[in-house]
Short mmCIF file of C-alpha atoms in Angstrom, two decimals:
data_model
loop_
_atom_site.label_atom_id
_atom_site.label_comp_id
_atom_site.label_asym_id
_atom_site.label_seq_id
_atom_site.Cartn_x
_atom_site.Cartn_y
_atom_site.Cartn_z
CA MET F 1 80.88 218.48 -56.12
CA GLU F 2 79.18 215.37 -55.36
CA ILE F 3 76.57 213.10 -56.82
CA ARG F 4 74.32 211.50 -55.36
CA ALA F 5 70.92 210.01 -54.56
CA ALA F 6 68.32 212.52 -53.13
CA GLN F 7 66.85 211.18 -50.44
CA ASP F 8 63.18 212.35 -48.88
CA SER F 9 64.43 214.68 -47.23
CA ASP F 10 65.86 217.01 -49.87
CA LEU F 11 62.51 217.73 -50.74
CA GLY F 12 62.28 221.47 -49.89
CA GLU F 13 65.58 222.32 -50.88
CA VAL F 14 64.76 220.37 -54.79
CA VAL F 15 61.84 222.36 -54.76
CA ALA F 16 63.27 225.37 -54.17
CA VAL F 17 66.63 224.99 -56.66
CA CYS F 18 63.54 223.76 -59.69
CA THR F 19 61.54 227.03 -58.46
CA ALA F 20 64.91 229.57 -58.86
CA ALA F 21 65.66 227.81 -62.49
CA LEU F 22 62.24 227.15 -64.13
CA GLY F 23 60.82 230.00 -62.76
CA TRP F 24 58.32 228.39 -60.82
CA ASP F 25 55.76 230.32 -58.62
CA ALA F 26 56.82 229.86 -54.81
CA LYS F 27 52.70 230.32 -54.38
CA ASP F 28 51.92 226.78 -56.18
CA PRO F 29 51.42 223.74 -54.30
CA ASN F 30 55.08 222.63 -55.40
CA GLU F 31 56.34 220.73 -52.12
CA GLU F 32 53.10 218.51 -52.70
CA TRP F 33 52.68 218.27 -56.63
CA PHE F 34 56.40 216.72 -56.50
CA TRP F 35 55.92 214.20 -53.71
CA TRP F 36 52.79 213.34 -55.48
CA LYS F 37 54.79 212.91 -59.04
CA HIS F 38 57.50 211.25 -57.85
CA GLN F 39 56.83 209.18 -54.91
CA ARG F 40 52.90 208.23 -55.07
CA ASN F 41 53.49 206.50 -58.90
CA PRO F 42 51.70 203.31 -58.88
CA PHE F 43 54.66 202.81 -61.15
CA GLY F 44 57.60 203.12 -58.72
CA ALA F 45 59.52 206.25 -56.52
CA SER F 46 60.84 208.15 -59.12
CA PRO F 47 64.91 207.96 -59.21
CA ILE F 48 66.78 211.54 -58.31
CA TRP F 49 69.73 212.66 -58.23
CA VAL F 50 71.00 215.52 -57.40
CA ALA F 51 74.57 217.88 -57.88
CA VAL F 52 75.54 219.56 -54.22
CA GLU F 53 78.33 221.66 -53.36
CA ASP F 54 79.64 222.85 -49.83
CA GLY F 55 76.62 221.08 -48.24
CA ALA F 56 73.65 222.27 -50.82
CA ILE F 57 71.60 220.85 -53.61
CA VAL F 58 72.97 223.21 -56.90
CA ALA F 59 71.67 220.31 -60.09
CA VAL F 60 68.32 218.09 -60.39
CA ARG F 61 67.79 215.46 -62.32
CA ALA F 62 64.44 213.41 -61.72
CA PHE F 63 63.34 210.13 -63.84
CA MET F 64 59.45 208.70 -64.08
CA ARG F 65 58.86 205.58 -63.52
CA TRP F 66 56.59 203.86 -66.25
CA ARG F 67 55.44 201.09 -67.58
CA PHE F 68 54.30 199.85 -70.98
CA VAL F 69 52.95 196.72 -72.37
CA ARG F 70 51.89 194.97 -75.52
CA GLY F 71 49.90 192.24 -76.03
CA GLU F 72 51.31 190.09 -73.08
CA ARG F 73 55.02 191.75 -73.11
CA SER F 74 55.59 194.00 -70.55
CA VAL F 75 58.26 196.88 -70.28
CA SER F 76 59.86 198.65 -67.15
CA VAL F 77 60.81 201.90 -68.26
CA VAL F 78 60.81 205.69 -67.18
CA ARG F 79 60.06 208.84 -68.32
CA ALA F 80 63.31 211.27 -68.53
CA VAL F 81 61.11 215.01 -66.58
CA ASP F 82 62.31 217.57 -64.23
CA THR F 83 65.69 218.87 -63.77
CA ALA F 84 66.64 222.25 -62.97
CA THR F 85 70.37 223.59 -62.16
CA LEU F 86 70.74 226.79 -60.35
CA PRO F 87 71.44 230.07 -62.57
CA SER F 88 74.66 230.42 -60.83
CA HIS F 89 75.91 226.90 -61.55
CA GLN F 90 74.28 227.15 -65.63
CA ARG F 91 77.35 225.79 -68.26
CA ARG F 92 78.93 223.97 -65.62
CA GLY F 93 77.88 220.70 -67.65
CA LEU F 94 75.17 219.66 -64.63
CA PHE F 95 72.88 218.26 -66.62
CA SER F 96 74.64 216.42 -68.90
CA THR F 97 76.83 214.84 -65.70
CA LEU F 98 73.92 213.72 -63.61
CA THR F 99 72.13 212.36 -66.51
CA LYS F 100 74.80 210.42 -67.51
CA HIS F 101 74.78 209.17 -63.80
CA GLY F 102 71.51 208.40 -63.82
CA LEU F 103 71.60 206.32 -67.18
CA ALA F 104 74.41 204.50 -65.59
CA GLU F 105 72.10 203.15 -62.43
CA LEU F 106 69.22 202.59 -64.31
CA GLU F 107 70.98 200.43 -67.20
CA ALA F 108 72.02 199.02 -64.37
CA ASP F 109 69.38 198.34 -62.29
CA GLY F 110 67.70 197.04 -65.69
CA VAL F 111 65.36 199.84 -67.00
CA ASP F 112 64.26 198.65 -70.47
CA PHE F 113 64.55 201.68 -72.17
CA VAL F 114 63.96 206.21 -72.12
CA PHE F 115 61.34 207.77 -73.28
CA ASN F 116 60.39 211.85 -72.76
CA THR F 117 59.34 214.65 -74.83
CA PRO F 118 61.79 217.59 -74.70
CA ASN F 119 61.52 220.80 -75.78
CA ASP F 120 62.73 221.92 -78.91
CA GLN F 121 66.03 223.65 -76.36
CA SER F 122 66.74 220.93 -74.78
CA ARG F 123 66.11 218.02 -77.55
CA PRO F 124 69.59 218.91 -78.82
CA GLY F 125 71.57 218.86 -75.44
CA TYR F 126 69.65 215.34 -74.93
CA LEU F 127 70.65 214.24 -78.98
CA SER F 128 73.88 214.08 -78.28
CA MET F 129 73.67 212.19 -75.04
CA GLY F 130 72.17 209.04 -77.49
CA TRP F 131 68.40 210.25 -77.31
CA ARG F 132 66.65 210.00 -80.48
CA GLU F 133 63.39 211.10 -82.13
CA VAL F 134 60.60 208.58 -83.34
CA GLY F 135 58.88 211.47 -84.27
CA PRO F 136 55.54 214.07 -83.12
CA VAL F 137 52.44 212.40 -81.37
CA PRO F 138 49.77 213.14 -83.45
CA ILE F 139 47.24 215.65 -82.54
CA ALA F 140 44.04 216.35 -83.76
CA VAL F 141 42.78 220.17 -82.86
CA ARG F 142 37.96 220.07 -82.91
CA PRO F 143 37.07 224.28 -82.25
CA ALA F 144 33.54 224.71 -80.34
CA GLY F 145 32.70 227.36 -83.14
CA LEU F 146 33.85 230.31 -85.32
CA GLY F 147 33.40 232.50 -82.66
CA SER F 148 36.10 230.80 -81.06
CA LEU F 149 38.44 229.94 -84.36
CA GLY F 150 40.15 233.12 -83.77
CA ARG F 151 41.58 232.51 -80.80
CA THR F 152 42.83 229.28 -81.24
CA MET F 153 44.31 230.67 -84.10
CA ARG F 154 46.44 232.95 -82.04
CA SER F 155 47.18 230.17 -79.20
CA ARG F 156 50.73 228.26 -80.75
CA VAL F 157 52.25 228.91 -77.25
CA PRO F 158 52.53 226.20 -74.67
CA ALA F 159 49.64 225.41 -72.50
CA ALA F 160 49.66 226.79 -69.15
CA LYS F 161 50.31 224.27 -66.10
CA TRP F 162 47.71 224.25 -63.65
CA SER F 163 44.03 223.62 -64.51
CA LEU F 164 41.11 226.39 -64.13
CA PRO F 165 38.02 225.18 -62.58
CA CYS F 166 35.31 223.36 -64.33
CA ASP F 167 32.24 221.39 -63.23
CA VAL F 168 31.37 218.71 -65.69
CA GLY F 169 32.11 215.49 -64.58
CA GLU F 170 33.50 214.05 -61.40
CA PRO F 171 36.93 214.30 -60.54
CA VAL F 172 38.43 211.58 -61.93
CA SER F 173 39.86 209.17 -58.73
CA GLU F 174 36.37 209.34 -56.59
CA LEU F 175 35.24 207.80 -60.04
CA VAL F 176 37.52 204.48 -60.53
CA THR F 177 38.00 204.52 -57.20
CA SER F 178 34.30 204.16 -56.12
CA HIS F 179 33.96 201.59 -58.79
CA PRO F 180 37.01 199.46 -59.29
CA ASP F 181 35.22 196.50 -60.98
CA GLU F 182 33.72 198.61 -63.99
CA THR F 183 37.51 200.06 -64.17
CA ALA F 184 39.05 197.50 -64.05
CA ASP F 185 36.31 195.60 -67.07
CA LEU F 186 36.81 198.97 -68.69
CA LEU F 187 40.21 198.76 -69.32
CA ASP F 188 40.15 195.51 -70.39
CA ALA F 189 37.56 195.86 -72.91
CA ALA F 190 39.70 198.92 -73.98
CA ALA F 191 42.99 197.52 -74.20
CA GLY F 192 42.84 197.08 -77.86
CA SER F 193 44.94 195.19 -80.57
CA GLY F 194 48.94 195.02 -78.80
CA ASP F 195 49.89 196.27 -82.01
CA ALA F 196 52.04 198.53 -80.09
CA TRP F 197 53.22 199.79 -76.81
CA ARG F 198 50.53 201.29 -74.59
CA THR F 199 50.82 203.03 -71.05
CA ALA F 200 49.84 199.93 -68.52
CA ARG F 201 46.36 201.49 -67.39
CA SER F 202 45.11 200.31 -63.78
CA ALA F 203 42.00 201.54 -61.87
CA GLU F 204 44.95 202.04 -59.63
CA TYR F 205 47.41 204.63 -62.29
CA LEU F 206 43.89 206.36 -63.08
CA ALA F 207 43.70 207.21 -59.41
CA TRP F 208 47.28 208.73 -59.03
CA ARG F 209 47.48 209.84 -62.58
CA TYR F 210 44.29 212.46 -62.40
CA GLY F 211 44.21 212.19 -58.92
CA PHE F 212 45.91 215.81 -57.65
CA GLY F 213 43.11 217.81 -56.46
CA PRO F 214 44.51 221.28 -58.31
CA LEU F 215 45.11 220.37 -61.81
CA ARG F 216 41.47 218.93 -61.61
CA TYR F 217 40.87 216.42 -63.86
CA ARG F 218 37.86 215.39 -64.37
CA ALA F 219 36.09 212.55 -66.47
CA LEU F 220 32.64 211.53 -68.68
CA THR F 221 31.22 208.22 -68.98
CA PRO F 222 28.44 207.92 -70.95
CA GLY F 223 26.15 206.14 -68.54
CA THR F 224 28.36 204.12 -66.23
CA VAL F 225 32.06 203.15 -66.05
CA ALA F 226 31.83 200.42 -67.81
CA ASP F 227 30.04 202.73 -71.30
CA GLY F 228 33.31 204.56 -71.35
CA LEU F 229 35.26 207.02 -70.18
CA VAL F 230 37.06 210.48 -71.38
CA VAL F 231 39.68 212.06 -68.46
CA PHE F 232 39.83 215.44 -69.33
CA ARG F 233 40.44 218.84 -68.10
CA LEU F 234 40.37 222.71 -68.75
CA ARG F 235 43.57 224.87 -69.05
CA THR F 236 44.86 228.51 -70.51
CA ARG F 237 46.93 227.92 -73.95
CA GLY F 238 47.82 232.21 -75.08
CA PRO F 239 44.28 233.69 -75.27
CA ALA F 240 42.14 230.38 -75.59
CA THR F 241 40.82 227.63 -72.95
CA GLU F 242 41.70 224.68 -74.28
CA CYS F 243 39.76 221.22 -73.15
CA ALA F 244 42.73 218.40 -73.24
CA VAL F 245 41.82 215.63 -73.87
CA CYS F 246 43.92 213.02 -71.90
CA GLU F 247 41.82 209.57 -72.08
CA VAL F 248 39.39 208.53 -74.20
CA LEU F 249 38.38 204.74 -72.85
CA VAL F 250 35.44 202.76 -75.20
CA PRO F 251 34.36 199.58 -74.66
CA GLY F 252 33.33 197.66 -77.58
CA PRO F 253 33.37 196.60 -81.12
CA ASP F 254 33.34 200.37 -82.64
CA PRO F 255 35.76 202.14 -80.29
CA ARG F 256 36.26 204.79 -82.60
CA ARG F 257 32.89 205.57 -82.84
CA GLY F 258 31.58 205.07 -78.99
CA ALA F 259 34.89 207.85 -78.35
CA ARG F 260 33.65 209.76 -81.67
CA LEU F 261 30.11 210.21 -79.31
CA LEU F 262 30.90 210.89 -75.67
CA LEU F 263 33.97 213.54 -77.32
CA LYS F 264 31.04 215.06 -78.73
CA ARG F 265 29.29 214.97 -75.59
CA LEU F 266 31.97 216.34 -73.83
CA ARG F 267 32.32 219.38 -76.24
CA ARG F 268 28.78 220.19 -75.68
CA GLU F 269 28.90 220.69 -71.94
CA VAL F 270 31.70 222.25 -71.03
CA ARG F 271 32.99 226.03 -72.17
CA ALA F 272 36.88 225.71 -74.45
CA ASP F 273 37.49 227.36 -77.38
CA HIS F 274 38.81 224.29 -78.75
CA LEU F 275 39.43 220.45 -77.73
CA ILE F 276 42.61 218.87 -78.26
CA VAL F 277 43.36 214.91 -78.47
CA SER F 278 45.80 212.03 -79.45
CA ALA F 279 45.04 212.02 -83.46
CA GLY F 280 44.33 208.48 -82.61
CA VAL F 281 40.96 208.08 -81.05
CA VAL F 282 39.34 210.47 -83.64
CA SER F 283 38.82 210.57 -87.18
CA GLY F 284 36.30 212.61 -89.71
CA LEU F 285 36.13 216.69 -91.08
CA ASP F 286 35.07 218.27 -87.44
CA TRP F 287 38.69 217.43 -86.47
CA ILE F 288 41.80 219.09 -87.37
CA PRO F 289 44.58 217.23 -87.73
CA ALA F 290 47.81 219.60 -86.05
CA GLY F 291 50.87 217.44 -85.94
CA ARG F 292 53.27 220.13 -85.55
CA LEU F 293 50.90 220.89 -81.65
CA GLY F 294 51.81 217.15 -81.04
CA PRO F 295 54.90 217.06 -78.82
CA VAL F 296 58.37 215.24 -80.08
CA VAL F 297 58.69 212.19 -79.07
CA THR F 298 62.00 210.87 -77.52
CA VAL F 299 64.04 207.29 -76.93
CA ARG F 300 67.55 206.46 -75.46
CA ASP F 301 68.15 202.77 -75.03
CA ALA F 302 68.87 201.45 -71.63
CA ALA F 303 69.32 197.49 -71.00
CA THR F 304 66.71 196.99 -73.68
CA SER F 305 66.69 198.43 -77.40
CA ALA F 306 63.55 201.83 -77.66
CA PRO F 307 61.27 201.23 -80.24
CA SER F 308 62.08 202.91 -83.55
CA SER F 309 59.22 204.56 -84.86
CA ILE F 310 56.40 206.93 -83.22
CA ALA F 311 54.08 203.60 -84.70
CA ASP F 312 55.04 201.37 -82.29
CA PHE F 313 53.33 204.33 -79.45
CA GLU F 314 49.93 204.03 -78.80
CA LEU F 315 50.03 207.12 -76.48
CA ALA F 316 47.53 209.46 -75.51
CA LEU F 317 47.79 213.13 -74.48
CA GLY F 318 47.77 212.38 -70.50
CA ASP F 319 50.99 210.20 -71.44
CA VAL F 320 53.26 212.19 -72.77
CA GLU F 321 50.82 215.45 -71.45
CA LEU F 322 53.93 217.49 -69.24
CA PHE F 323 52.60 217.39 -65.46
#
């Protein structure tokens, strides 16, 4: 068994392994999605390692580069994301072997720490390799009305990967690339207090993160981009149509009030059974805390020590969404 770094020419075989192991639909644009996610990221191309036996790739381990900032400080981190082993080669320790191999190289490369949001099945494996839980991302839900409450209550299952069509707002990448100065001004004005680690957002980041066409991310503004921006997408979650609010960026002395007004407008305009958002941007009786829906964040030290509590992070839904 050979462990080596993946090459661009491996893309088709890597995606084929993921399709076979993870149940991806071969009719979906998997290769385009994988290339966009792992090669076009403005934080840098993803380090990916593969296990090769008899000349064929049998397992894959990818870490997506990310950057957090807190005040004037900045750290280079990675998200432990896509990992897959062919069914014929499972239970042979390839997940652990590839992960530990990648961790050693990432630490030598100066990556500060690793974070991810593993599900209940994969979390024990990460914890056994030195990861630790820092807590669930606080989530809040707002049902659209009594008529949709039943569907929302029955939607306690994972959300669909691909989005539903929506004509509210504009495509995110088109909006921010056509208004780069306003986007930069908004990001400066919505930067927060600097007390917690948050994603290093830029117009380039927003255009990439929400720019893959089949995922159908949309942006709604109260007037101009400089006035505020909410990024969202519609998807199914069980029997319900969910509006996932990925970013809420609002300037001004009272950003929470601006966020509530912008979300209220979004709720009126989209056809969804409920909205879901990181709870830090909303407050009030019309939003229901839903801590159990929030993904559990885990971290692992690399070149430096990772934060020890979810309170050390300021995470939007777009930061932890499995996209």
